[in-house]
XYZ file of C-alpha atoms in Angstrom:
599
model
C 5.471 -5.669 -71.526
C 8.783 -4.239 -70.033
C 11.797 -5.049 -72.135
C 15.170 -6.326 -70.523
C 16.701 -2.736 -71.114
C 13.625 -1.070 -69.171
C 13.851 -3.624 -66.580
C 17.366 -2.766 -65.942
C 16.551 1.038 -65.794
C 13.632 0.445 -63.605
C 14.997 -2.011 -61.479
C 12.926 -5.080 -60.111
C 10.138 -3.097 -58.105
C 8.235 -6.165 -57.753
C 10.972 -7.969 -55.617
C 11.123 -4.827 -53.460
C 7.260 -4.637 -52.921
C 7.450 -8.567 -52.157
C 10.202 -8.179 -49.536
C 8.428 -5.499 -47.620
C 5.156 -7.471 -47.955
C 6.697 -10.549 -46.445
C 8.346 -8.395 -43.546
C 5.105 -6.642 -42.750
C 3.079 -9.913 -42.694
C 5.834 -11.712 -40.465
C 5.698 -8.996 -38.055
C 2.128 -9.006 -37.732
C 1.955 -12.907 -37.519
C 4.582 -12.630 -34.804
C 2.740 -10.228 -32.916
C -0.454 -12.087 -32.887
C 1.206 -15.464 -32.603
C 2.994 -14.219 -29.346
C -0.040 -12.648 -28.183
C 1.493 -9.158 -27.815
C -1.025 -7.488 -29.962
C -0.606 -3.777 -28.232
C 2.123 -1.645 -27.318
C 2.839 -1.914 -23.507
C 1.772 1.579 -22.084
C 3.691 3.506 -19.585
C 2.230 4.980 -16.188
C 1.192 8.193 -17.657
C -1.158 6.425 -19.996
C -1.958 3.086 -18.305
C -2.233 4.647 -14.680
C 0.615 4.025 -12.059
C 2.888 6.028 -9.643
C 6.309 7.521 -10.255
C 8.656 7.996 -7.267
C 11.409 10.034 -7.286
C 14.044 9.062 -4.770
C 16.832 11.424 -3.603
C 20.119 10.231 -2.197
C 21.150 11.285 1.057
C 24.659 10.698 2.802
C 26.787 12.042 5.424
C 29.622 11.759 3.083
C 28.908 13.858 -0.119
C 31.506 11.792 -2.185
C 29.414 8.527 -1.752
C 26.746 10.085 -3.872
C 28.323 9.060 -7.131
C 27.311 7.548 -10.565
C 28.414 4.170 -9.382
C 26.552 4.078 -6.156
C 23.479 5.287 -8.046
C 23.782 2.808 -10.725
C 24.340 -0.053 -8.197
C 21.062 1.073 -6.324
C 19.201 1.047 -9.554
C 20.045 -2.505 -10.197
C 18.894 -3.328 -6.773
C 15.775 -1.467 -6.706
C 14.712 -2.992 -10.090
C 15.293 -6.471 -9.015
C 13.465 -5.773 -5.691
C 10.491 -4.249 -7.350
C 10.440 -7.025 -9.986
C 10.819 -9.679 -7.249
C 7.411 -8.243 -6.060
C 5.793 -9.184 -9.365
C 6.000 -5.775 -10.988
C 7.684 -6.893 -13.942
C 6.963 -3.551 -16.002
C 8.781 -1.171 -13.473
C 11.177 1.258 -14.780
C 13.940 2.417 -12.629
C 16.369 4.947 -13.744
C 18.863 7.844 -12.500
C 18.083 11.381 -13.083
C 20.695 13.970 -12.577
C 23.424 13.544 -9.901
C 21.402 12.358 -6.837
C 17.967 11.195 -8.074
C 16.502 7.899 -9.092
C 13.143 7.893 -10.840
C 10.903 4.762 -10.334
C 7.792 4.145 -12.492
C 5.406 1.546 -11.200
C 2.490 0.700 -13.252
C -0.893 -0.196 -11.563
C -0.906 -3.867 -10.517
C -1.744 -6.248 -7.496
C 1.356 -5.325 -5.628
C 1.559 -1.654 -6.522
C 1.280 -0.228 -3.134
C 3.555 -2.692 -1.583
C 6.167 -1.988 -4.427
C 5.759 1.863 -3.683
C 6.257 1.202 0.127
C 9.452 -0.870 -0.517
C 11.043 1.180 -3.224
C 11.027 4.366 -0.885
C 12.599 2.448 1.892
C 16.321 3.399 2.536
C 16.597 -0.560 2.361
C 19.055 -1.109 5.423
C 19.026 -4.697 6.084
C 20.234 -6.125 9.446
C 20.296 -9.407 11.351
C 19.569 -8.611 15.016
C 19.122 -11.035 17.940
C 15.401 -11.098 19.403
C 15.473 -10.222 23.021
C 11.692 -10.064 23.695
C 8.399 -10.427 21.419
C 4.728 -9.521 22.252
C 1.490 -9.352 20.375
C 0.214 -5.703 19.952
C -2.721 -4.226 18.095
C -4.799 -7.231 17.477
C -7.195 -6.631 14.449
C -8.314 -10.316 13.923
C -8.941 -13.056 16.136
C -5.856 -15.585 15.648
C -6.865 -18.949 14.125
C -6.246 -21.952 16.146
C -2.906 -23.809 14.969
C -3.662 -27.585 14.607
C -1.750 -29.786 16.984
C 1.693 -30.598 16.046
C 1.897 -28.076 12.905
C 4.619 -25.787 11.962
C 3.640 -22.050 11.629
C 4.509 -20.724 8.161
C 5.390 -17.229 7.283
C 8.391 -15.628 5.912
C 7.835 -12.259 6.452
C 5.204 -12.771 8.940
C 5.572 -13.494 12.638
C 3.954 -15.838 15.180
C 4.183 -14.982 18.869
C 4.310 -17.521 21.720
C 1.058 -18.285 23.396
C -0.259 -16.877 26.530
C 0.999 -19.468 29.090
C 4.197 -20.303 27.356
C 7.375 -19.983 29.422
C 10.110 -17.676 28.569
C 12.402 -20.563 28.412
C 10.271 -22.883 26.169
C 11.728 -24.360 23.178
C 9.804 -25.421 20.011
C 8.931 -29.032 20.179
C 10.174 -31.619 17.995
C 6.859 -31.832 16.131
C 7.162 -28.200 15.360
C 10.487 -28.025 14.268
C 10.756 -31.312 12.052
C 10.976 -29.247 8.959
C 14.025 -27.578 10.004
C 15.867 -29.968 12.217
C 16.452 -32.419 9.307
C 18.976 -30.260 8.039
C 22.119 -29.533 9.993
C 23.156 -25.938 10.289
C 19.899 -24.488 9.244
C 17.727 -21.672 10.552
C 14.057 -22.890 11.267
C 11.583 -20.462 9.979
C 9.411 -18.510 12.457
C 8.924 -21.000 15.434
C 5.487 -21.837 16.418
C 4.255 -21.775 19.929
C 4.524 -24.349 22.455
C 0.876 -24.271 23.031
C 0.045 -24.787 19.478
C 2.311 -28.077 19.298
C 1.090 -29.192 22.872
C -1.536 -31.994 22.542
C -4.993 -30.491 22.635
C -5.854 -32.416 25.553
C -3.221 -30.922 27.624
C -2.827 -27.177 26.909
C -0.054 -25.426 28.570
C -0.794 -24.076 32.178
C -2.743 -20.753 31.990
C -3.267 -20.996 28.210
C -6.808 -20.195 27.000
C -8.435 -23.202 25.401
C -9.906 -22.966 21.784
C -13.458 -22.424 23.230
C -12.415 -19.625 25.681
C -13.312 -16.226 24.799
C -10.971 -13.950 23.116
C -8.992 -11.513 25.491
C -8.697 -8.010 24.855
C -5.816 -6.610 22.668
C -4.194 -5.066 25.861
C -4.435 -8.350 27.659
C -2.952 -10.306 24.961
C -0.283 -7.719 24.422
C 0.682 -8.064 28.204
C 0.276 -11.767 28.381
C 2.177 -12.716 25.334
C 5.386 -10.762 26.299
C 8.293 -13.331 26.401
C 11.863 -12.660 27.007
C 13.608 -9.918 28.996
C 13.215 -6.324 27.653
C 16.485 -4.400 28.025
C 16.071 -1.383 30.387
C 17.176 1.066 27.696
C 14.045 0.392 25.481
C 11.390 -0.843 28.142
C 9.540 2.502 27.815
C 9.452 2.438 24.197
C 8.572 -1.451 23.959
C 5.671 -0.846 26.476
C 4.319 2.025 24.540
C 4.576 0.805 20.971
C 1.370 -0.053 19.236
C 2.279 -1.410 15.802
C -1.299 -1.242 14.516
C -0.648 2.661 14.632
C 1.297 3.590 11.529
C 2.805 6.809 13.021
C 4.416 4.784 15.883
C 5.794 2.210 13.556
C 7.358 4.956 11.510
C 8.755 6.512 14.570
C 10.869 3.319 15.391
C 11.716 2.214 11.682
C 14.813 4.564 11.535
C 17.203 3.458 14.248
C 19.894 5.913 14.466
C 22.581 3.553 15.917
C 22.675 0.161 14.478
C 24.536 -1.106 17.468
C 22.096 0.003 20.038
C 18.982 -1.948 21.213
C 15.788 -0.992 19.445
C 12.218 -1.912 18.866
C 10.582 -3.136 15.730
C 7.176 -4.467 14.339
C 6.090 -7.413 12.225
C 2.679 -8.185 10.790
C 1.096 -11.406 10.110
C -1.129 -10.744 7.243
C -2.750 -14.417 7.344
C -4.019 -13.746 11.032
C -4.260 -9.859 10.842
C -2.028 -9.541 13.899
C 0.769 -7.279 14.615
C 3.831 -8.335 16.829
C 6.460 -6.036 18.518
C 10.080 -6.942 19.098
C 12.921 -5.800 21.478
C 15.940 -6.430 19.550
C 19.758 -6.352 20.253
C 22.357 -4.357 18.223
C 23.103 -5.435 14.688
C 24.932 -8.735 14.392
C 25.319 -9.206 10.671
C 24.923 -6.426 8.000
C 22.672 -7.303 5.144
C 25.275 -5.951 2.723
C 27.245 -8.906 3.831
C 24.734 -11.421 2.268
C 26.424 -12.397 -1.093
C 23.554 -14.599 -2.486
C 19.944 -15.758 -1.441
C 17.430 -17.781 -3.442
C 14.385 -19.675 -2.937
C 14.787 -23.395 -3.557
C 12.583 -26.458 -3.158
C 13.719 -29.453 -1.186
C 13.445 -32.310 -3.956
C 14.622 -35.069 -1.445
C 13.503 -34.145 1.847
C 10.213 -32.978 3.348
C 11.147 -29.527 3.892
C 9.266 -28.099 0.765
C 10.222 -24.448 -0.172
C 13.184 -22.912 1.887
C 15.540 -20.053 1.367
C 19.401 -20.871 0.800
C 21.646 -17.829 1.650
C 25.396 -17.374 1.577
C 27.571 -14.618 3.269
C 30.886 -13.177 2.227
C 33.966 -13.297 4.399
C 32.935 -10.598 6.837
C 29.376 -11.869 6.950
C 30.626 -15.520 7.540
C 32.535 -14.703 10.457
C 29.882 -12.664 12.183
C 27.178 -15.061 11.498
C 29.175 -18.164 12.946
C 29.989 -16.213 16.130
C 26.354 -14.955 16.454
C 24.586 -18.322 15.732
C 27.026 -19.913 18.170
C 25.783 -17.587 21.006
C 22.077 -17.635 19.866
C 21.870 -21.416 19.732
C 22.589 -21.616 23.495
C 19.914 -19.482 24.445
C 16.237 -19.955 25.449
C 13.271 -18.832 23.144
C 12.785 -16.017 22.169
C 16.510 -15.151 22.602
C 17.704 -17.981 20.209
C 15.798 -16.142 17.424
C 17.569 -14.149 14.581
C 15.418 -11.308 13.368
C 15.900 -10.277 9.596
C 14.967 -6.483 9.823
C 14.476 -4.338 6.725
C 14.304 -0.677 7.738
C 13.094 -1.384 11.048
C 10.502 -3.870 10.388
C 10.923 -7.681 11.142
C 10.236 -9.566 7.959
C 11.386 -13.040 9.449
C 12.657 -14.119 12.748
C 13.947 -17.779 12.453
C 15.404 -19.597 15.408
C 19.007 -20.895 15.521
C 19.548 -24.710 16.134
C 23.382 -24.665 16.199
C 26.467 -22.624 15.435
C 26.473 -22.281 11.456
C 29.823 -22.077 10.033
C 30.973 -22.047 6.206
C 29.261 -18.866 5.337
C 25.872 -20.456 4.206
C 22.673 -21.466 5.959
C 19.007 -22.486 4.939
C 16.163 -20.980 6.305
C 13.411 -23.649 6.398
C 9.672 -24.014 7.489
C 6.358 -24.573 5.844
C 6.971 -21.847 3.145
C 4.750 -21.234 0.144
C 6.858 -20.473 -2.926
C 5.705 -16.774 -2.784
C 6.892 -16.430 0.754
C 10.240 -18.238 0.081
C 10.654 -15.942 -2.840
C 9.698 -12.847 -0.961
C 12.225 -13.445 1.780
C 14.962 -14.293 -0.627
C 14.223 -11.026 -2.414
C 14.597 -9.215 0.877
C 17.890 -10.994 1.625
C 19.177 -10.381 -1.864
C 18.172 -6.842 -2.729
C 17.658 -5.265 0.734
C 20.842 -3.610 1.258
C 21.290 -0.338 -0.944
C 24.828 1.493 -0.879
C 22.971 4.887 -0.071
C 20.066 6.217 1.807
C 17.157 7.577 0.038
C 14.042 9.646 0.603
C 10.883 10.130 -1.396
C 11.175 13.445 -2.595
C 8.158 13.267 -4.994
C 5.398 10.681 -5.568
C 3.145 11.228 -8.340
C 0.130 8.929 -8.908
C -1.775 8.832 -12.212
C -5.240 7.151 -12.163
C -5.916 4.631 -14.941
C -9.003 6.947 -16.044
C -6.562 9.863 -16.278
C -4.152 7.612 -18.139
C -6.859 6.695 -20.576
C -7.953 10.144 -21.109
C -4.415 11.205 -21.863
C -4.162 8.304 -24.350
C -7.444 9.143 -26.149
C -6.340 12.776 -26.456
C -3.021 11.430 -27.986
C -4.758 9.225 -30.435
C -7.107 11.919 -31.421
C -4.429 14.331 -32.065
C -2.653 11.744 -34.291
C -5.965 10.786 -36.059
C -6.376 14.595 -36.638
C -2.802 14.749 -38.010
C -3.346 11.649 -40.126
C -6.642 12.981 -41.646
C -5.107 16.499 -42.673
C -2.207 14.681 -44.430
C -4.472 12.331 -46.263
C -6.644 15.262 -47.404
C -3.810 17.392 -48.502
C -2.368 14.383 -50.369
C -5.652 13.839 -52.307
C -6.422 17.379 -52.971
C -2.961 18.592 -54.007
C -1.708 14.970 -55.664
C -4.768 13.382 -56.461
C -3.833 9.935 -57.804
C -0.348 10.266 -56.284
C -2.021 10.938 -52.968
C -3.079 7.267 -52.797
C 0.584 6.160 -52.829
C 1.231 8.530 -49.941
C -1.721 6.947 -48.036
C -0.747 3.397 -48.709
C 2.767 4.239 -47.450
C 1.301 5.596 -44.231
C -0.523 2.666 -43.746
C 2.355 0.447 -44.105
C 4.705 2.635 -41.940
C 1.680 2.556 -39.294
C 1.574 -1.146 -39.338
C 5.243 -1.567 -39.058
C 5.498 0.930 -36.248
C 2.754 -0.732 -34.440
C 4.125 -4.309 -34.623
C 7.413 -3.379 -33.650
C 6.339 -1.177 -30.744
C 4.196 -4.204 -29.556
C 7.076 -6.818 -29.885
C 9.742 -4.291 -28.157
C 7.262 -3.897 -25.128
C 7.500 -7.552 -24.566
C 11.219 -8.014 -25.716
C 13.099 -5.163 -24.051
C 10.262 -3.621 -21.778
C 9.456 -0.410 -24.162
C 6.656 1.368 -22.625
C 4.634 3.839 -24.708
C 4.267 7.089 -22.807
C 2.600 10.239 -23.901
C 5.907 11.947 -25.242
C 6.408 8.617 -27.380
C 2.807 9.185 -28.856
C 3.882 12.624 -29.647
C 7.159 11.351 -31.434
C 4.831 9.008 -33.435
C 2.617 11.831 -34.461
C 5.770 14.015 -35.441
C 6.750 10.754 -37.665
C 3.518 11.355 -39.825
C 5.028 14.680 -40.959
C 8.553 13.141 -41.540
C 6.995 10.247 -43.676
C 4.570 12.602 -45.545
C 7.589 14.924 -46.201
C 9.658 12.118 -47.846
C 6.697 11.465 -50.312
C 6.323 14.956 -51.150
C 10.035 15.247 -51.906
C 9.890 12.497 -54.338
C 6.499 13.505 -55.913
C 7.870 17.006 -56.695
C 11.072 15.738 -58.106
C 8.875 13.817 -60.482
C 6.555 16.690 -61.321
C 9.624 18.743 -62.014
C 10.825 16.182 -64.627
C 7.376 16.208 -66.103
C 7.359 19.923 -66.183
C 10.618 19.663 -68.334
C 8.880 17.608 -70.708
C 9.993 14.167 -69.894
C 7.793 11.006 -70.246
C 6.610 9.709 -66.700
C 8.603 6.433 -66.770
C 11.868 8.470 -67.456
C 10.731 11.214 -64.975
C 10.444 8.719 -62.117
C 13.889 7.162 -62.782
C 15.374 10.738 -63.254
C 13.847 11.963 -60.148
C 14.889 9.255 -57.838
C 18.588 10.045 -57.352
C 18.076 13.629 -56.452
C 14.969 12.788 -54.336
C 16.965 9.881 -52.581
C 19.728 12.113 -51.511
C 17.524 14.699 -50.198
C 15.502 12.230 -48.323
C 18.479 10.307 -46.665
C 20.053 13.650 -45.486
C 16.745 14.802 -43.901
C 16.207 11.594 -42.080
C 19.747 11.174 -41.179
C 19.394 14.658 -39.322
C 16.260 13.629 -37.747
C 17.853 10.328 -36.616
C 20.798 12.150 -35.177
C 18.736 14.268 -33.226
C 16.792 11.387 -31.812
C 19.736 9.598 -30.901
C 21.559 12.573 -29.151
C 18.201 13.331 -27.231
C 18.059 9.624 -26.173
C 21.451 9.655 -24.809
C 21.477 12.912 -22.901
C 17.946 12.595 -21.527
C 16.179 10.714 -18.811
C 12.641 9.677 -18.167
C 9.783 10.252 -20.462
C 11.771 12.304 -22.883
C 13.560 9.088 -23.878
C 10.234 7.638 -25.055
C 9.773 10.550 -27.585
C 13.528 10.192 -28.872
C 13.095 6.462 -29.040
C 9.881 6.694 -31.081
C 11.135 9.551 -33.369
C 14.470 7.507 -34.174
C 12.510 4.229 -34.733
C 9.921 5.854 -37.233
C 12.633 7.664 -38.927
C 14.394 4.516 -39.849
C 11.088 3.023 -40.959
C 10.617 6.073 -43.255
C 13.687 5.055 -45.040
C 12.528 1.374 -45.265
C 9.146 2.394 -46.609
C 10.239 4.874 -49.007
C 12.908 2.575 -50.619
C 11.140 -0.619 -50.365
C 7.467 0.357 -50.923
C 6.979 4.163 -52.262
C 9.698 4.193 -54.989
C 8.789 0.616 -56.309
C 4.978 1.210 -56.069
C 5.558 4.521 -58.333
C 7.682 2.692 -60.737
C 4.811 0.078 -61.374
C 2.229 2.795 -61.682
C 4.281 4.634 -64.189
C 3.635 1.599 -66.676
C -0.132 2.001 -66.416
C -1.955 4.035 -68.948
C -3.791 5.997 -66.121
C -0.531 7.526 -64.980
C 1.706 7.128 -67.831
C -0.796 9.250 -70.085
C -0.994 12.053 -67.568
C -4.797 11.625 -66.689
C -6.171 14.766 -64.945
C -6.839 12.738 -61.876
C -3.438 11.304 -61.569
C -1.718 14.369 -60.314
C 0.749 14.204 -63.248
C -1.357 16.025 -65.853
C 1.160 17.831 -68.116
C -0.948 20.556 -68.886
C -1.894 21.286 -65.306
C 1.851 21.228 -64.359
C 2.686 23.451 -67.301
C 4.785 21.028 -68.943
C 7.060 22.080 -71.910
C 6.666 20.218 -75.352
C 8.202 16.757 -75.514
C 11.992 16.638 -75.595
C 12.203 15.029 -78.978
C 10.241 18.024 -80.477
C 12.258 20.520 -78.469
C 15.388 19.011 -80.005
C 14.343 19.431 -83.615
C 13.224 22.905 -83.312
C 16.506 24.635 -82.600
C 18.098 22.883 -85.440
C 15.207 24.121 -87.699
C 15.277 27.562 -86.598
C 18.942 27.791 -87.081
C 18.658 26.749 -90.749
C 15.696 28.978 -91.482
C 17.258 32.122 -89.746
C 20.750 31.877 -91.383
C 19.359 33.186 -95.027
C 17.311 35.957 -93.317
C 20.538 37.044 -91.500
C 22.758 36.885 -94.670
C 19.864 39.070 -96.658
C 20.087 41.726 -93.771
C 23.899 41.618 -94.309
């Protein structure tokens, strides 16, 4: 049993081991309790798409760090608003933004939107028509309001160009003064079923051709300067849509498209010049009407410039017949919504109401909030990694790590024998801590384990093993000098501790500098390297040293068993220190007479 004096010399190793045991068990319990039992994987391991956006501007000075950081924040919020909560957006160099989008339900939509230049405008609608019918429209029930934020509904065949939405169609919006009613329904749809509008096909009538519907459903007056473009535009053809999505002059009339995903129908619009710039929207959010019957709606506010322009424009539109009373919300040439105006809206705020679902309201509010970027961007590179390729890379990384671990274990057992078990136990504890922390960080701060991060973890195996080797060799040096094992463990620790701390500090410093000056996947390597370096210090202080202190009290190690790794004979140890202290005195006493006789 250890005496009080030996305890003060050895410290209290049991307490240190208990502490690290509690911390390890706590992290594992937290990991399983929260359900985050695996690290979050980056796109190069889980599959996904990396998009490189390059800033373009007529004014070179506009491409600066401030505008890039602003764009990063907007793109991050926009992509996350689409349901991709694990997207990574960061700057690279002086003019690039890297967007990493993992595979998910809205991956393609996110890719399409993130590459947009994100110019958001409010334009008055001049004319609209159905085009490129891909599915037979479903019949609207009598008196219903058509939903769709981000989708459009065109007037019916026989509707007059001056027809206004009926009261039954607009009841969701007319209850709120100064509101925008979302996407008006067709008069034919709201008319009694027994009295369809003149010339409108009945529900039992055969569906007309796409060309006939496109021609018949045109409402409003198409300006002369875009008549040819409007007539030729087929929104179901992607190449044609792209040609009209980049209007060079925001003040000029233009054409645009909108898609009703529910009905599978494309609509085209003739639009006037920009009335309100999307950058003048200060806030937009999806809200639920708790007191009325409007359901989900979008509440938006404008800054001073936007408020004045919005009041003036809504005043003009409110007096116009349909569809000229509609306000198209246009994101890079595509109409995402086209509510109609009931009255002049002052005060810098408005509500877009209608039969929105929560998802539709949220989608429209995201467009209004995050649609306008300070710079134009083009996709300079799009790299897609399939889940299969990602899993292959992950498997290769894990195999490499396993090979490294096995080699370290074999070396430890062959060279250090019993002490090798200590190094193996330390590696296991370090692996558990690393896995738990990475899993929790993935949920907490969005840390994603990519292939370079896996490489950093593999390098950490060597760093951890190196700390063990430093301490073991210091102990063996003391044993070679003739010290007893318990004394050797205590004497070796100060020198080993200093060497380990200096080595780990250099590794951590390199990792920190690399993390700060690098971008993209290299940061994953630096983060993992820094994290595992800190954990190496924790493990060596709270686990390795206390465990060796306890083992030095056992007969197997203290007696220098051949399989302990501390066999004095195998290490070439000198005689015990107490014997070596006596011999010099004896030699001095016996050698003096001989020297005298010689004299």
